Coordinates of C-alpha atoms and ligand atoms in Angstrom, one line a residue:
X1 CA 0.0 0.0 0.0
X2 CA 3.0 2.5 0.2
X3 CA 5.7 0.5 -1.6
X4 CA 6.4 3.4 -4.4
X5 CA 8.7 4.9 -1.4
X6 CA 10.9 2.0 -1.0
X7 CA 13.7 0.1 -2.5
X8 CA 13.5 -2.7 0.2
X9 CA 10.1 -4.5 1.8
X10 CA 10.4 -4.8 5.2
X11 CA 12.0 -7.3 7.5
X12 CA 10.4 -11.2 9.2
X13 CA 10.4 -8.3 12.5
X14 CA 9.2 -5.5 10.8
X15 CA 6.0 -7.4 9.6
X16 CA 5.4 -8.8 13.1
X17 CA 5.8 -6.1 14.9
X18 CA 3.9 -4.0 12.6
X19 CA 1.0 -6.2 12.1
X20 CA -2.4 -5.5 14.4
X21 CA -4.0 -7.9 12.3
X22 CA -4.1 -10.8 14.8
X23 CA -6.1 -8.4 16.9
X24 CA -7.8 -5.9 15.0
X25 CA -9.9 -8.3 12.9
X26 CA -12.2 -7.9 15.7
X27 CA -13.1 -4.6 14.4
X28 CA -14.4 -6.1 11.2
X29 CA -17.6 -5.4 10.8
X30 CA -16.7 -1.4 11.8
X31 CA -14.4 -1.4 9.3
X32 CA -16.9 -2.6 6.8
X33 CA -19.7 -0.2 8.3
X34 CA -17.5 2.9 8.1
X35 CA -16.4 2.2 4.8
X36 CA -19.6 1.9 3.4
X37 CA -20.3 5.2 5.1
X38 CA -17.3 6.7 3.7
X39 CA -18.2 5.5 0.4
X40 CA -21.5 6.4 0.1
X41 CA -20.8 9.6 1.4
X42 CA -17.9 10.4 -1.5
X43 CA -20.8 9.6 -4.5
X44 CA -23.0 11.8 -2.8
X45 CA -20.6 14.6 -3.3
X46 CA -19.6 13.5 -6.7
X47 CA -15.9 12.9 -5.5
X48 CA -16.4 9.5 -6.9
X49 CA -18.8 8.9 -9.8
X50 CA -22.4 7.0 -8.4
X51 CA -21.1 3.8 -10.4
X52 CA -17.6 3.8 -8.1
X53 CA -19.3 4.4 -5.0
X54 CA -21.6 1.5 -5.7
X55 CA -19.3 -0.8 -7.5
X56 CA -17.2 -0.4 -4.0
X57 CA -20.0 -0.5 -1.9
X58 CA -21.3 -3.9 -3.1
X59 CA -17.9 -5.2 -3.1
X60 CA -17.7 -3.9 0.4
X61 CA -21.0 -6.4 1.4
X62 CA -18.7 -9.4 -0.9
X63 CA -15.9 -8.8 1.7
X64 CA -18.1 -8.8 4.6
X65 CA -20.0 -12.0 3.6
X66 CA -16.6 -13.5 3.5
X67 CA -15.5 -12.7 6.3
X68 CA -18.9 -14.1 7.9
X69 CA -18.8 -17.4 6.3
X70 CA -14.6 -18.1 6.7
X71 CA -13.1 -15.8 9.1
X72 CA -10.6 -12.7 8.8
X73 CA -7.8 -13.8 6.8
X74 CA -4.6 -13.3 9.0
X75 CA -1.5 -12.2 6.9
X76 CA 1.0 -10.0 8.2
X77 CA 1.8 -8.8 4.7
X78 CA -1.2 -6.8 4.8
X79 CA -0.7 -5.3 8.7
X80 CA -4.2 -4.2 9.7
X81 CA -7.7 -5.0 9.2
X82 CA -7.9 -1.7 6.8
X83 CA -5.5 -2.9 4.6
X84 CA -6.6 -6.9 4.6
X85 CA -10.3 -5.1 3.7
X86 CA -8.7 -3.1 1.0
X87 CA -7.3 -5.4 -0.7
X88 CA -9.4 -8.3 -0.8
X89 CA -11.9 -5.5 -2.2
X90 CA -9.4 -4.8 -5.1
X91 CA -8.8 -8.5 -5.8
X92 CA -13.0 -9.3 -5.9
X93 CA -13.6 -5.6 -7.9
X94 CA -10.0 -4.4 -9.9
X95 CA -8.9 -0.7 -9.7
X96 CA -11.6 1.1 -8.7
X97 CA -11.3 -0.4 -5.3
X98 CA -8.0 2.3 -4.9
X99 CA -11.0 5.2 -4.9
X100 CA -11.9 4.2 -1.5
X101 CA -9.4 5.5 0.3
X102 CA -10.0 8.8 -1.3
X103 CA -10.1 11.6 1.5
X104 CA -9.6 9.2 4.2
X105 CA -6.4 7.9 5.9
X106 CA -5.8 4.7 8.3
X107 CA -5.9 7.2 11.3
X108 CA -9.6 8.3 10.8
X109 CA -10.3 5.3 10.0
X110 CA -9.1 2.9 12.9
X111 CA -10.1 5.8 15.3
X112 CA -13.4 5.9 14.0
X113 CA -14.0 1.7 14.0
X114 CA -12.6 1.8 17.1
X115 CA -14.9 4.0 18.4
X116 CA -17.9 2.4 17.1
X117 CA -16.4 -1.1 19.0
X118 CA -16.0 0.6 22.1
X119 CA -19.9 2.3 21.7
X120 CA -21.3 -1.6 21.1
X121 CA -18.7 -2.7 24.5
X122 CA -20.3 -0.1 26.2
X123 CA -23.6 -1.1 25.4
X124 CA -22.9 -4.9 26.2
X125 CA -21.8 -3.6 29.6
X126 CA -25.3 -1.7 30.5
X127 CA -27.0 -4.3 29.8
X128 CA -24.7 -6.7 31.8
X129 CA -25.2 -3.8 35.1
X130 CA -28.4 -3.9 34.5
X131 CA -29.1 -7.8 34.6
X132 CA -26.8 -7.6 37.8
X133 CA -28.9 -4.9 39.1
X134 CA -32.4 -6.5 39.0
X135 CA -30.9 -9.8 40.1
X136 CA -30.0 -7.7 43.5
X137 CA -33.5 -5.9 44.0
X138 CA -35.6 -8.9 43.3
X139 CA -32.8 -10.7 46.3
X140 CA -33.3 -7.7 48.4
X141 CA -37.2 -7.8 48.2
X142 CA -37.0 -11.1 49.2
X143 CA -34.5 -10.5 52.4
X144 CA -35.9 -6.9 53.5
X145 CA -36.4 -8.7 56.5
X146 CA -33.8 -11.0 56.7
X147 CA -31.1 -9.8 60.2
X148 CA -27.5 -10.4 59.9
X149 CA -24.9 -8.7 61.2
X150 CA -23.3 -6.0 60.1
X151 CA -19.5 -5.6 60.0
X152 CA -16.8 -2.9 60.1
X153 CA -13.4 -3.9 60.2
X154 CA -15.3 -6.8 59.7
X155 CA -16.2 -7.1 63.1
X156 CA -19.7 -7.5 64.2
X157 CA -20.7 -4.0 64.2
X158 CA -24.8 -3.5 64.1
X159 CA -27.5 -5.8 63.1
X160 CA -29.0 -4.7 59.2
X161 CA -30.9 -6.5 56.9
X162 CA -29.4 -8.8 54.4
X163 CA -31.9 -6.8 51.4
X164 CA -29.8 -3.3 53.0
X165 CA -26.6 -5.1 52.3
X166 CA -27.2 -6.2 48.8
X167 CA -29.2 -3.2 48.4
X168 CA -26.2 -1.4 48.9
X169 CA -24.4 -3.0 45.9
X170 CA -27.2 -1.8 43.9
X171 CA -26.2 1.5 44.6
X172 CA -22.7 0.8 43.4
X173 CA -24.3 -0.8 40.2
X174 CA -26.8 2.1 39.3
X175 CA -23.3 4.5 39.4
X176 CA -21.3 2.4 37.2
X177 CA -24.5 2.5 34.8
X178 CA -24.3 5.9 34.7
X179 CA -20.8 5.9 34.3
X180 CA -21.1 4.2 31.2
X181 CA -23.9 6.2 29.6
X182 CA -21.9 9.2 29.8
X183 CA -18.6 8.1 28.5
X184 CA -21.4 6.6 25.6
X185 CA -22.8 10.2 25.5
X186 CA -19.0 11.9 25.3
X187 CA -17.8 8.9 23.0
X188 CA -21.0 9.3 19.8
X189 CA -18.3 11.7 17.8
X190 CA -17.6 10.4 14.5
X191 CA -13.5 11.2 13.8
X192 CA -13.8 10.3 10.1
X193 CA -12.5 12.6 7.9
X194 CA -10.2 14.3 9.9
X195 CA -7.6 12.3 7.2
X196 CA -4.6 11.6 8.1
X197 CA -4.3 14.4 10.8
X198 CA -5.5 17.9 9.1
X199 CA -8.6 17.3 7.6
X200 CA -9.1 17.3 3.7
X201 CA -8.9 19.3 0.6
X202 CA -12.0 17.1 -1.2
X203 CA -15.2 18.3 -0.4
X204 CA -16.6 15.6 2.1
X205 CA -19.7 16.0 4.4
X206 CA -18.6 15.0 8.0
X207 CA -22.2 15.7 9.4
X208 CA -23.1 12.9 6.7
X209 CA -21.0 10.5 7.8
X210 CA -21.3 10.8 11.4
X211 CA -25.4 10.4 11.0
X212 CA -24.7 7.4 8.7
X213 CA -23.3 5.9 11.3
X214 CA -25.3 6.6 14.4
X215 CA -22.9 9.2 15.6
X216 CA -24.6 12.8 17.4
X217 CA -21.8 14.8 15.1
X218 CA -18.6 14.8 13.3
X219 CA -15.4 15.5 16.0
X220 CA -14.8 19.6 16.2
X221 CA -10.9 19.3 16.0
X222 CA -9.0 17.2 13.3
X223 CA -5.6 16.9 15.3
X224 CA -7.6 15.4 18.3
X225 CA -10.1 13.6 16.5
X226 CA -7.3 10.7 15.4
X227 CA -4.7 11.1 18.5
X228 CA -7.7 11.5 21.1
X229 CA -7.9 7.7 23.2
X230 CA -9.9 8.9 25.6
X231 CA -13.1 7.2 24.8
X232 CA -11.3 3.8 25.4
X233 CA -9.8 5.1 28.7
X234 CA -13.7 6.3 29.7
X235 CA -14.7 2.9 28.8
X236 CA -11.8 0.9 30.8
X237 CA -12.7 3.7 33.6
X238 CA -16.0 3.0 34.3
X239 CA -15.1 -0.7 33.7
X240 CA -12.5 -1.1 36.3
X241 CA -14.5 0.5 38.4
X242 CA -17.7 -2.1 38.0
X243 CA -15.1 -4.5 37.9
X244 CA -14.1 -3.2 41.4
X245 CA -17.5 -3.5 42.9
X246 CA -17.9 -7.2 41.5
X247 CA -14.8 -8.1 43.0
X248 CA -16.3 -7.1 46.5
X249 CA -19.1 -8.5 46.1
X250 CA -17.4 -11.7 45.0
X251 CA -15.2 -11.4 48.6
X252 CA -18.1 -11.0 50.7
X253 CA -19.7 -14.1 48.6
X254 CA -16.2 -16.0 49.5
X255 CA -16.3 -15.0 53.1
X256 CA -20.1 -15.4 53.7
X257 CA -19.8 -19.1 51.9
X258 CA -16.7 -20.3 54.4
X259 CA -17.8 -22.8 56.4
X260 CA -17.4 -20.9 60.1
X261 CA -19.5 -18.1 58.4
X262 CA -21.8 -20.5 56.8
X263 CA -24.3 -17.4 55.7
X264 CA -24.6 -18.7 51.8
X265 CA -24.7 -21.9 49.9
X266 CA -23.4 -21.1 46.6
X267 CA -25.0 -22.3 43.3
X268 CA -23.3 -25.6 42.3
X269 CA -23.1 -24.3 38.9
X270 CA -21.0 -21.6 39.9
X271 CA -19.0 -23.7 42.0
X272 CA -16.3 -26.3 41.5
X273 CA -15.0 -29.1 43.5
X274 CA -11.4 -30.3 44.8
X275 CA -9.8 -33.3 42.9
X276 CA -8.4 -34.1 46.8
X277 CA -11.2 -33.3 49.0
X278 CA -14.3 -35.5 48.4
X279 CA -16.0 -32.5 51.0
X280 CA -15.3 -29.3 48.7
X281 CA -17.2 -27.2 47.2
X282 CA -15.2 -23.9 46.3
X283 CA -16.2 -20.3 45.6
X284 CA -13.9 -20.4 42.4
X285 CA -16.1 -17.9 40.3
X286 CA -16.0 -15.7 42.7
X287 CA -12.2 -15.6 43.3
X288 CA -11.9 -15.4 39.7
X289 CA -14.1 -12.5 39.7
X290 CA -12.2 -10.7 42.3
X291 CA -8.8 -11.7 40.2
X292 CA -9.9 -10.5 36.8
X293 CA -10.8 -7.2 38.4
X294 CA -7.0 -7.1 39.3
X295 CA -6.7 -7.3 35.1
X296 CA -9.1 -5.2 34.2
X297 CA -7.4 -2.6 36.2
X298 CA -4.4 -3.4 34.4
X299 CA -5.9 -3.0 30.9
X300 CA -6.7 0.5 32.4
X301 CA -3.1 1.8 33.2
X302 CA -1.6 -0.5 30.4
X303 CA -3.4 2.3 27.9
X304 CA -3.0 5.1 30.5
X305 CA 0.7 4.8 30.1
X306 CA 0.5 4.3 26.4
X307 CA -1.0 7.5 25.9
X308 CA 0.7 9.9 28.4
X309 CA 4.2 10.4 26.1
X310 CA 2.5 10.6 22.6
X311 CA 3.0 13.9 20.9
X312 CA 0.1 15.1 18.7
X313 CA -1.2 13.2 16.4
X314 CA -0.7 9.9 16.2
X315 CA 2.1 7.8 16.8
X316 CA 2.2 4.1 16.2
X317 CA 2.2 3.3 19.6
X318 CA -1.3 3.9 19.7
X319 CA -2.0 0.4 17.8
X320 CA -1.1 -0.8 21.6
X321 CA -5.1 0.5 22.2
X322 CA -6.9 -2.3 21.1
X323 CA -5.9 -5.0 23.3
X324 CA -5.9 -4.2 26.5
X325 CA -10.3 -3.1 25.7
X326 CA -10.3 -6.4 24.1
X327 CA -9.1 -8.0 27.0
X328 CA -11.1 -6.0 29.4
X329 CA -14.8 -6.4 27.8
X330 CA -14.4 -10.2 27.4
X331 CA -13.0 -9.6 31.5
X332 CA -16.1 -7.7 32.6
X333 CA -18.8 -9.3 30.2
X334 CA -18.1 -12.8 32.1
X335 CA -17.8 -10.8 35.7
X336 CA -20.9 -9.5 35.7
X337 CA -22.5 -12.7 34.2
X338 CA -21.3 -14.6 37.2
X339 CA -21.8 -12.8 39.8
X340 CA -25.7 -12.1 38.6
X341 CA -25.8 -15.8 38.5
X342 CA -24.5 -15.9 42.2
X343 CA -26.7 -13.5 43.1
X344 CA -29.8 -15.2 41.4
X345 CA -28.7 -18.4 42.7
X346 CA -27.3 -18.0 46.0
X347 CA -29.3 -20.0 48.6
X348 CA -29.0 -17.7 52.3
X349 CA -28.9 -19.3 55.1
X350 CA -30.8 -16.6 57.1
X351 CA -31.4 -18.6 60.3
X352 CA -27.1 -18.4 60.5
X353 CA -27.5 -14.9 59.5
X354 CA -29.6 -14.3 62.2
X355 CA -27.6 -16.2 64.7
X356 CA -24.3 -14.7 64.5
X357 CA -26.1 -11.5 64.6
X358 CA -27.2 -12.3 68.4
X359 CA -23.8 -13.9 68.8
X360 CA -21.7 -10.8 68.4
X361 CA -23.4 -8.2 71.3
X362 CA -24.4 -6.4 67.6
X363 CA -27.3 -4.2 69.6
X364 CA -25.0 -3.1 72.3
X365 CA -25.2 0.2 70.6
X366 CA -28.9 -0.3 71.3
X367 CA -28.3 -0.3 75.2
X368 CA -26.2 2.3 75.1
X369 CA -28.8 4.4 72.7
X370 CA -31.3 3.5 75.4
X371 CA -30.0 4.8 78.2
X372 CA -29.4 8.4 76.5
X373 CA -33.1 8.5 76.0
X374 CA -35.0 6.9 78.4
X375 CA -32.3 7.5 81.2
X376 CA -31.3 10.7 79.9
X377 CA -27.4 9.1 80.3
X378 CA -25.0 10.8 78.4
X379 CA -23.6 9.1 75.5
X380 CA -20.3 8.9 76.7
X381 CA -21.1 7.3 80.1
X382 CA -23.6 5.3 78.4
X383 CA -21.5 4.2 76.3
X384 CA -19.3 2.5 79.5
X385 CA -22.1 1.1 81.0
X386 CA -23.1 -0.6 78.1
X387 CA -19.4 -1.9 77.6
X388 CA -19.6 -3.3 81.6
X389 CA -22.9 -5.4 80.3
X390 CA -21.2 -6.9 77.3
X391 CA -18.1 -7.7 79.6
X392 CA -20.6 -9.4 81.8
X393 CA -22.8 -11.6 79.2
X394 CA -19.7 -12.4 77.8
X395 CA -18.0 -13.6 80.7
X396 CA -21.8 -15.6 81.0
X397 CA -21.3 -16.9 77.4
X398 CA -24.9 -15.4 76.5
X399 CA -26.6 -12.8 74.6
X400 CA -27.0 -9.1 75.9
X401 CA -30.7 -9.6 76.3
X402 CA -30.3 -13.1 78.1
X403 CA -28.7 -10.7 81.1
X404 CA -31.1 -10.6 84.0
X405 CA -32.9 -7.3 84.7
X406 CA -31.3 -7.7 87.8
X407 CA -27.7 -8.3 86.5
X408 CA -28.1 -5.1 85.0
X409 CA -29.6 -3.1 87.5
X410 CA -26.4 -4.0 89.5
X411 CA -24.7 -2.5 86.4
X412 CA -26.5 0.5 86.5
X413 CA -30.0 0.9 89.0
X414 CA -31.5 3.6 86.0
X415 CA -31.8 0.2 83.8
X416 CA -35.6 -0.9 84.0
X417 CA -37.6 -4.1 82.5
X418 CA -38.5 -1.6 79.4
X419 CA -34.9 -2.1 78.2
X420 CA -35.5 -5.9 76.9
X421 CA -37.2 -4.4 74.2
X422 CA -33.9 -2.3 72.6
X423 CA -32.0 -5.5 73.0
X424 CA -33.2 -7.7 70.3
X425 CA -32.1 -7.9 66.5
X426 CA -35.4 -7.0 64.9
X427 CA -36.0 -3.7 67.3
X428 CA -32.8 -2.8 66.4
X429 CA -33.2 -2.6 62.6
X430 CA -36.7 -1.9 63.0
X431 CA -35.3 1.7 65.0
X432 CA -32.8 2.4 62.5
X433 CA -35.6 3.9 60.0
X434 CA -33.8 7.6 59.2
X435 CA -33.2 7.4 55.4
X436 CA -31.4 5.1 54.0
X437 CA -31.6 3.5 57.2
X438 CA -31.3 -0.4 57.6
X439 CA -34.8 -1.1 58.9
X440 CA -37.4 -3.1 57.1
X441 CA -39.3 -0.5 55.9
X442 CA -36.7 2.0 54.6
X443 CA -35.7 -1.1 52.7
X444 CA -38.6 -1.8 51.3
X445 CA -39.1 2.1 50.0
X446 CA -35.8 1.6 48.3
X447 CA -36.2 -1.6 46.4
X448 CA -39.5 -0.7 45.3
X449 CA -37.8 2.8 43.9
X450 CA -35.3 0.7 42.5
X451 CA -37.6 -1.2 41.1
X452 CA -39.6 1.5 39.4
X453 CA -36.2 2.9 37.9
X454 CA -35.3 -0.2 36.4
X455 CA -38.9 -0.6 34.7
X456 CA -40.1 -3.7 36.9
X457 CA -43.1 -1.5 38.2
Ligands
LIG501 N1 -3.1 -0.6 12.5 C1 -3.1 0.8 12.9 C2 -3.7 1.1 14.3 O1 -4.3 0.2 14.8 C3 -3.9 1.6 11.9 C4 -3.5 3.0 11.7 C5 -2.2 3.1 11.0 N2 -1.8 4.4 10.7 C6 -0.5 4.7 10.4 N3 -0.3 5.9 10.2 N4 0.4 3.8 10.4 O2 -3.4 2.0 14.9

């Protein structure tokens, strides 16, 4: 394609470490699409006669059908996916396939297939966060109810509801969503025709172009337009950071399914056994969820660092682009297929839930709330008072509320019988109604706005 320069062709390292083929043939049916837009575009402003542009468009459709039925030929002769395209079109249609690239250069081009990749990948991940999301509020509605502890420092901290705690990864899910649909919204600008990096003498229609191929407008600036990345970096952005709300969700699905926590059974089909161990059933999507976050992040800063030394325009080291958003989608689509699926299918095991609730003095922060109000204590000294009682029930090896009202009289003599009803699980949540709040009914308020948002009501 540019051998009239040369004496030499280049070298066995030269074409392999010039070729993108073996990756870029993902971005076949792009090429094909913004060719045909290009094409169509050039016999509409008589830049190539109507018979060219259609000659070269139907040959366009010959090359895609190919590459339907057999594959992308691979050959690193022919470098890129541009240049495989180009000249399989010349061998099926002769000459006139050399008007294509009229007004057009590789670095519109791959900028502007790569940008219509990235706008599909981005659609594939909002509707993977949105699968995850409704798998979470239909769990929720089901455990509004459900007591388990809560942890910080993942230390029994306060009894909430297990539809708060899952609820609370909806949150995270609705922000990566919209994370996504504005890097779509700032990514639908169509680069093509900024040529090779200055625009172009012929007399193309940009604003064509762009609507041809679902784009809001043609880029404003032809320098940026094919050195400008950042649409890939918005899209590994917003999908390292889904991919690091799975990956928490898959530790707390790990933790909850060890057997001294016991809180879940995991779906067997999302499980996997030990070749050793006739008793083992391990959380191995999870884990891997949690460790292709770790990638995914890496597919980030891998194209972070690419970009942050390249002069304007573009530089060859921006071929680098495509693999690390390869690697990433393929990453994320599979995370947030399995862990909807563990979510879907996880079996809770509320009765434990509910157990290690009581177990861990969770509504000590009741007692102590009690006897600001009802014994107008301060908070401080309540707080001590309440610290003696756990001291005691634990020496006793029993629940807070298993104390005698006696025990805690000796405690403190303002403590009276009314007190018993702070101390269990369910009037805890149930006090904790501010917004947002864990208890019962909060929860229920937010799953069924949840709902509404993701069109279930
Ligand atoms: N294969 C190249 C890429 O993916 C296409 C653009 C080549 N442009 C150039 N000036 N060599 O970036």
């Amino acid at each position: 394609m540019w051998g009239g320069r040369f004496a030499a062709g280049p070298s066995a390292i030269m074409r392999e470490i010039n070729a993108s083929i073996p990756f870029d043939k993902a971005l076949w049916r792009q090429d094909i699409a913004a060719s045909k837009a290009h094409v169509a575009m050039l016999g509409a402003q008589a830049i190539v006669t109507a018979e060219d542009a259609a000659t070269i468009s139907a040959g366009l459709d010959r090359v895609a059908a190919e590459y339907e039925a057999n594959g992308v030929p691979v050959n690193w002769d022919l470098e890129d996916i541009h240049m495989t395209t180009e000249s399989r079109l010349a061998e099926l249609i002769g000459p006139v396939a050399g008007r294509l690239h009229t007004a057009r250069s590789r670095n519109d081009q791959v900028a502007t297939d790569f940008r219509l990749w990235v706008r599909d990948a981005m659609d594939e991940a909002l509707a993977g966060i949105n699968a995850l999301q409704r798998a979470l509020v239909m769990r929720a509605g089901e455990h509004a109810d459900s007591i388990m502890p809560g942890f910080t420092h993942l230390q029994t901290a306060q009894p909430v509801t297990l539809g708060h705690h899952l609820m609370a990864y909806y949150e995270m899910a609705a922000r990566d969503a919209s994370r996504f649909a504005d890097a779509r919204q700032r990514a639908n600008q169509c680069p093509l025709g900024a040529a090779a990096l200055a625009g172009t003498g012929f007399a193309i229609d940009r604003h064509a172009t762009a609507a041809a191929l679902g784009f809001d407008g043609p880029t404003a600036n032809s320098l940026d337009s094919v050195s400008d990345r950042d649409f890939a970096l918005d899209y590994l952005m917003a999908a390292a950071q889904v991919s690091l709300h799975l990956s928490r969700l898959a530790e707390e699905f790990i933790i909850w399914a060890s057997q001294p926590f016991g809180f879940v059974t995991l779906p067997d089909e999302l499980s996997t056994g030990s070749s050793i161990m006739p008793q083992k059933k391990n959380p191995d999507a999870a884990e891997l969820v949690r460790g292709h976050s770790g990638r995914i992040i890496g597919c980030l800063t891998s194209l972070m660092i690419t970009m942050k030394g390249l002069p304007l325009a573009y530089s060859k080291d921006m071929q680098d682009d495509k693999p690390p958003v390869f690697e990433a989608a393929s990453l994320l689509t599979l995370s947030l297929a399995a862990m909807t699926g563990m979510v879907e299918g996880a079996t809770f095991r509320t009765e434990r839930m509910r157990g290690a609730a009581e177990l861990g003095y969770a509504t000590a922060t009741d007692l102590a709330d009690w006897l600001v109000r009802q014994a107008n204590i301060p908070f401080r000294e309540a707080h001590h008072i309440t610290g003696s009682a756990v001291k005691l029930a634990e020496s006793k090896g029993v629940a807070l509320d298993a104390l005698t009202l006696a025990e805690l009289q000796a405690i403190d003599p303002r403590i009276d019988e009314r007190v018993f009803a702070a101390l269990s699980v369910e009037a805890s949540v149930a006090s904790r109604n501010s917004h947002g709040g864990t208890a019962p009914a909060e929860v229920r308020k937010r799953v069924t706005d949840a709902r509404r948002a993701l069109g279930l009501e």
